[in-house]
Coordinates of C-alpha atoms in Angstrom, one line a residue:
M25 CA 82.2 46.8 -11.8
T26 CA 80.8 47.4 -8.3
D27 CA 81.5 46.1 -4.8
R28 CA 77.7 46.0 -4.1
P29 CA 76.1 42.6 -4.0
L30 CA 74.5 41.6 -7.3
V31 CA 70.8 40.7 -7.4
L32 CA 69.3 39.0 -10.4
V33 CA 65.7 40.1 -10.9
T34 CA 63.5 38.1 -13.3
G35 CA 60.4 39.6 -14.9
A36 CA 62.2 43.0 -14.4
T37 CA 59.9 44.9 -16.8
G38 CA 56.7 43.5 -15.2
A39 CA 54.8 44.5 -12.2
Q40 CA 56.6 42.5 -9.5
G41 CA 60.1 42.4 -10.9
G42 CA 59.9 46.0 -11.9
S43 CA 58.9 47.0 -8.3
V44 CA 61.8 45.0 -6.9
A45 CA 64.4 46.2 -9.5
R46 CA 63.5 49.9 -9.0
H47 CA 63.6 49.7 -5.2
L48 CA 67.0 47.9 -5.1
L49 CA 68.4 50.5 -7.5
R50 CA 67.0 53.4 -5.5
S51 CA 68.5 51.9 -2.3
G52 CA 72.0 52.1 -3.6
R53 CA 72.9 49.0 -1.6
W54 CA 72.5 46.5 -4.4
A55 CA 73.6 46.1 -8.0
V56 CA 70.8 44.8 -10.2
R57 CA 70.9 42.4 -13.2
A58 CA 67.5 42.8 -14.8
V59 CA 66.3 39.9 -16.8
T60 CA 63.9 40.6 -19.7
R61 CA 63.0 38.9 -23.0
D62 CA 63.1 42.3 -24.7
P63 CA 65.9 44.6 -23.6
R64 CA 64.9 47.1 -26.2
S65 CA 61.5 47.9 -24.6
A66 CA 60.8 51.2 -23.0
A67 CA 60.6 49.6 -19.5
A68 CA 64.1 48.0 -20.0
A69 CA 65.5 51.3 -21.2
A70 CA 64.2 53.0 -18.1
L71 CA 66.0 50.4 -15.9
T72 CA 69.2 50.9 -17.8
A73 CA 68.9 54.6 -17.2
R74 CA 68.6 53.9 -13.5
G75 CA 71.8 51.9 -13.5
A76 CA 70.6 48.3 -14.0
D77 CA 72.5 45.7 -16.0
V78 CA 69.7 44.7 -18.4
V79 CA 70.3 41.4 -20.0
A80 CA 68.3 39.5 -22.7
C81 CA 67.1 36.2 -21.3
D82 CA 64.1 34.0 -22.0
L83 CA 63.7 31.7 -19.0
I84 CA 62.7 28.9 -21.3
D85 CA 66.3 28.8 -22.7
P86 CA 68.6 27.0 -20.3
G87 CA 71.7 28.4 -21.8
Q88 CA 70.5 32.0 -21.5
V89 CA 69.5 31.3 -17.9
R90 CA 73.0 29.9 -17.0
R91 CA 74.7 32.9 -18.5
S92 CA 72.4 35.4 -16.7
V93 CA 73.0 34.0 -13.3
A94 CA 76.8 34.0 -13.4
G95 CA 78.2 35.8 -10.4
V96 CA 74.9 36.7 -8.6
D97 CA 74.8 37.0 -4.9
A98 CA 71.0 36.9 -4.6
A99 CA 67.9 36.7 -6.8
F100 CA 64.2 37.5 -7.0
L101 CA 62.4 34.8 -9.0
V102 CA 58.9 35.4 -10.4
T103 CA 57.3 33.5 -13.2
D104 CA 54.2 34.2 -15.2
Y105 CA 51.8 31.3 -15.5
W106 CA 49.8 33.0 -18.2
S107 CA 52.7 33.1 -20.6
L108 CA 54.3 29.8 -19.6
K109 CA 51.1 27.7 -18.8
E110 CA 52.0 24.1 -18.1
R111 CA 55.7 24.8 -18.5
E112 CA 55.8 27.2 -15.5
Y113 CA 57.0 24.7 -12.9
E114 CA 59.8 23.3 -15.2
V115 CA 61.0 26.8 -16.1
A116 CA 60.9 28.0 -12.5
R117 CA 62.6 24.9 -11.2
R118 CA 65.4 25.2 -13.7
T119 CA 65.9 28.9 -13.0
A120 CA 66.0 28.3 -9.2
D121 CA 68.5 25.5 -9.6
A122 CA 70.7 27.7 -11.8
V123 CA 70.6 30.6 -9.3
L124 CA 71.5 28.3 -6.4
A125 CA 74.2 26.5 -8.4
A126 CA 75.8 29.9 -9.1
G127 CA 76.2 30.4 -5.4
A128 CA 73.5 32.9 -4.6
G129 CA 73.2 33.4 -0.8
T130 CA 69.5 34.1 -0.9
L131 CA 66.7 33.3 -3.4
V132 CA 63.5 35.2 -2.9
H133 CA 60.7 33.2 -4.6
S134 CA 57.4 34.8 -5.5
S135 CA 54.9 32.0 -4.9
L136 CA 51.2 31.4 -4.0
P137 CA 49.5 28.9 -1.7
E138 CA 48.9 25.4 -2.9
A139 CA 45.2 25.1 -3.9
H140 CA 44.5 21.8 -5.5
R141 CA 45.0 19.6 -2.4
R142 CA 43.5 22.1 0.0
S143 CA 40.3 22.5 -2.1
G144 CA 40.0 18.7 -2.7
G145 CA 40.4 19.3 -6.4
A146 CA 37.4 21.6 -6.5
L147 CA 39.2 24.8 -7.6
A148 CA 41.4 25.1 -10.7
L149 CA 44.3 27.3 -9.8
P150 CA 47.3 26.1 -11.9
H151 CA 48.8 29.5 -11.5
H152 CA 49.1 28.7 -7.8
D153 CA 50.0 25.1 -7.9
G154 CA 53.2 25.1 -10.0
K155 CA 54.7 27.8 -7.9
A156 CA 53.6 26.0 -4.7
R157 CA 55.2 22.8 -5.8
L158 CA 58.5 24.5 -6.3
E159 CA 58.1 26.3 -3.0
E160 CA 57.6 23.0 -1.1
E161 CA 60.6 21.4 -2.8
L162 CA 63.0 24.3 -2.2
R163 CA 62.0 24.4 1.5
A164 CA 62.3 20.7 1.9
S165 CA 65.8 20.8 0.4
G166 CA 67.0 23.4 2.9
S167 CA 68.0 25.8 0.2
P168 CA 68.6 29.5 1.2
V169 CA 65.1 30.5 0.0
V170 CA 62.6 33.0 1.3
T171 CA 59.1 32.7 -0.2
V172 CA 56.9 35.7 -0.7
H173 CA 53.1 35.2 -1.1
L174 CA 51.6 38.3 -2.8
S175 CA 48.0 39.3 -2.1
T176 CA 45.7 40.8 -4.7
Y177 CA 47.0 44.2 -5.9
Y178 CA 45.4 47.5 -4.9
E179 CA 46.1 48.5 -8.5
N180 CA 43.5 46.1 -9.7
W181 CA 40.6 48.3 -8.4
P182 CA 41.0 51.2 -10.9
A183 CA 42.4 49.0 -13.7
R184 CA 40.0 46.1 -13.6
R185 CA 37.3 46.2 -10.9
L186 CA 35.6 49.6 -10.7
R187 CA 32.7 50.3 -13.1
R188 CA 30.9 53.6 -13.5
Q189 CA 27.1 53.3 -13.0
E190 CA 24.5 55.2 -14.9
D191 CA 24.0 57.6 -11.9
G192 CA 27.7 58.5 -11.8
T193 CA 28.6 56.3 -8.8
F194 CA 30.9 53.3 -9.0
A195 CA 30.6 49.7 -8.1
F196 CA 32.7 46.6 -8.1
T197 CA 31.6 43.0 -8.1
L198 CA 33.3 40.1 -6.3
P199 CA 32.3 36.7 -5.1
H200 CA 33.7 37.1 -1.6
G201 CA 30.8 37.8 0.9
D202 CA 32.1 39.6 4.0
T203 CA 35.3 37.5 4.3
P204 CA 38.4 39.8 4.6
L205 CA 40.3 40.0 1.4
P206 CA 44.1 40.4 1.7
A207 CA 45.5 43.1 -0.6
V208 CA 48.7 45.1 -1.2
S209 CA 50.2 47.7 -3.5
V210 CA 52.6 45.9 -5.9
A211 CA 54.8 49.1 -5.6
D212 CA 55.4 48.1 -1.9
L213 CA 56.8 44.7 -3.0
G214 CA 60.2 46.2 -3.8
P215 CA 60.9 47.6 -0.3
L216 CA 59.6 44.4 1.3
V217 CA 61.9 42.2 -0.8
G218 CA 64.7 44.6 -0.1
A219 CA 64.1 44.1 3.7
V220 CA 64.0 40.3 3.1
L221 CA 67.4 40.5 1.3
D222 CA 68.8 42.6 4.1
A223 CA 67.7 40.0 6.7
G224 CA 69.6 37.3 4.8
P225 CA 69.8 33.9 6.6
A226 CA 67.5 35.0 9.4
L227 CA 64.5 34.4 7.1
H228 CA 65.7 31.4 5.0
G229 CA 63.0 28.8 4.8
D230 CA 60.3 31.2 5.8
V231 CA 57.2 32.5 4.1
V232 CA 56.6 36.2 4.1
K233 CA 53.0 37.3 3.2
A234 CA 53.0 40.6 1.2
V235 CA 49.8 42.1 2.6
G236 CA 49.1 45.7 3.3
D237 CA 45.5 45.5 4.3
L238 CA 43.0 42.9 5.3
L239 CA 39.4 44.2 5.0
P240 CA 36.0 42.8 4.0
P241 CA 35.2 44.0 0.4
A242 CA 32.6 46.5 1.7
A243 CA 35.3 48.2 3.7
Y244 CA 37.4 48.6 0.5
A245 CA 34.3 50.2 -1.0
A246 CA 34.0 52.6 1.9
A247 CA 37.7 53.5 1.7
L248 CA 37.3 54.3 -2.0
T249 CA 34.2 56.4 -1.3
R250 CA 36.3 58.5 1.1
S251 CA 39.3 58.8 -1.2
L252 CA 37.4 59.5 -4.4
G253 CA 34.6 61.6 -3.0
V254 CA 32.1 59.5 -5.1
P255 CA 29.9 56.7 -3.7
V256 CA 31.4 53.2 -4.4
A257 CA 29.4 50.1 -3.8
Y258 CA 30.4 46.5 -3.3
R259 CA 28.2 43.9 -5.0
D260 CA 28.5 40.4 -3.7
V261 CA 27.6 37.7 -6.2
P262 CA 27.7 33.9 -6.0
Y263 CA 30.9 32.2 -7.1
E264 CA 29.1 30.3 -9.8
T265 CA 27.7 33.6 -11.2
Y266 CA 31.1 35.4 -11.3
R267 CA 32.7 32.5 -13.2
E268 CA 30.3 33.1 -16.1
L269 CA 30.8 36.9 -16.3
P270 CA 32.2 38.2 -19.6
L271 CA 35.5 39.3 -17.9
P272 CA 39.1 38.4 -18.7
H273 CA 40.1 35.3 -16.8
A274 CA 36.7 35.3 -15.0
R275 CA 36.9 31.6 -14.1
A276 CA 40.4 31.8 -12.8
V277 CA 39.7 35.0 -10.8
A278 CA 36.5 33.4 -9.4
D279 CA 38.4 30.3 -8.3
M280 CA 41.2 32.4 -6.8
L281 CA 38.7 34.5 -4.8
E282 CA 36.8 31.5 -3.7
F283 CA 40.0 30.0 -2.5
T284 CA 40.8 33.0 -0.3
R285 CA 37.2 33.0 1.0
R286 CA 37.3 29.3 1.9
H287 CA 40.8 29.3 3.2
P288 CA 41.4 32.7 4.9
D289 CA 44.9 32.0 6.0
V290 CA 46.2 35.6 6.0
T291 CA 45.9 37.2 9.4
T292 CA 46.3 40.6 11.0
A293 CA 49.6 39.2 12.4
D294 CA 50.8 38.7 8.8
V295 CA 50.0 42.4 8.1
A296 CA 51.9 43.4 11.2
R297 CA 54.9 41.3 10.2
A298 CA 55.0 42.7 6.7
R299 CA 54.8 46.3 8.1
G300 CA 57.6 45.4 10.5
L301 CA 59.8 44.6 7.5
H302 CA 58.6 47.6 5.5
P303 CA 57.3 50.3 7.9
G304 CA 56.1 52.4 4.9
L305 CA 53.7 49.6 3.7
R306 CA 50.5 51.4 2.8
T307 CA 47.0 50.7 3.8
F308 CA 44.5 50.5 0.9
E309 CA 43.1 53.9 1.8
S310 CA 46.5 55.6 2.1
W311 CA 47.4 54.1 -1.3
A312 CA 44.2 55.4 -2.9
D313 CA 44.7 58.8 -1.4
S314 CA 48.3 58.9 -2.9
A315 CA 47.4 57.6 -6.3
P316 CA 44.8 59.9 -7.9
E317 CA 46.3 59.5 -11.3
Q318 CA 45.3 55.8 -11.3
F319 CA 41.7 56.8 -11.0
A320 CA 41.8 59.8 -13.4
R321 CA 40.5 58.0 -16.4
L322 CA 37.5 56.6 -14.4
L323 CA 36.6 60.0 -12.9
R324 CA 36.7 62.0 -16.2

């Protein structure tokens, strides 16, 4: 037992939940109940070793959810559309209701901006809209909820975007023109959520945009060139072209990027606010400078 407030973290072995769980454990101010479908995984074992209470819970099972939320003081809720598909809203709604019914004083909900109405139905972003529906309902109900909108991950550049060219240089292709693209390191989400939890009721009902940099794509290419010491080019392509590229989830990614291009609602004020909550929030270039191992495979 511990006298520290207990935070439930869903998706604790994934990118977002893992970042949150690890930071809260490092801080020493919070006890963590880490929810995962597979408590025998290496990632779950690592959280146990750090001091988390790792519990087996599949969010599609209402009974498991009710048991996992017992006694929690706060929670971080993230759901994965790609595994839940059309069930995402229902599962997230039920989990949020269970957390609040258990008496949690703050629920931090990882969401995304509503896209269907704003695009006039032109863009298919179901991984946005289920989350946005729950976000709107929770805010309207006056629940003690803080919404976090994540930007695209810095970590996507080495993992998914950069491609070596025949001459040894690198390039990435995006349908984004010169519109600034909000981005953040997912590793910085944990400290940001920790700051939100520390703020408590002062942020209830608010939306915090998790953004560490806001640059045109060509500026990201220039930052990578400086960090890697190898020329990196940005190749702008039409939205319609990107949708047909033989890339994983190319159509969904194209729609998501087209949405941020058409609706650039992240501002430099949002970056400043996020940095005010987490002063160590990294710029893209400082992240790239500090993460050479993420580029090692590409540079071999």
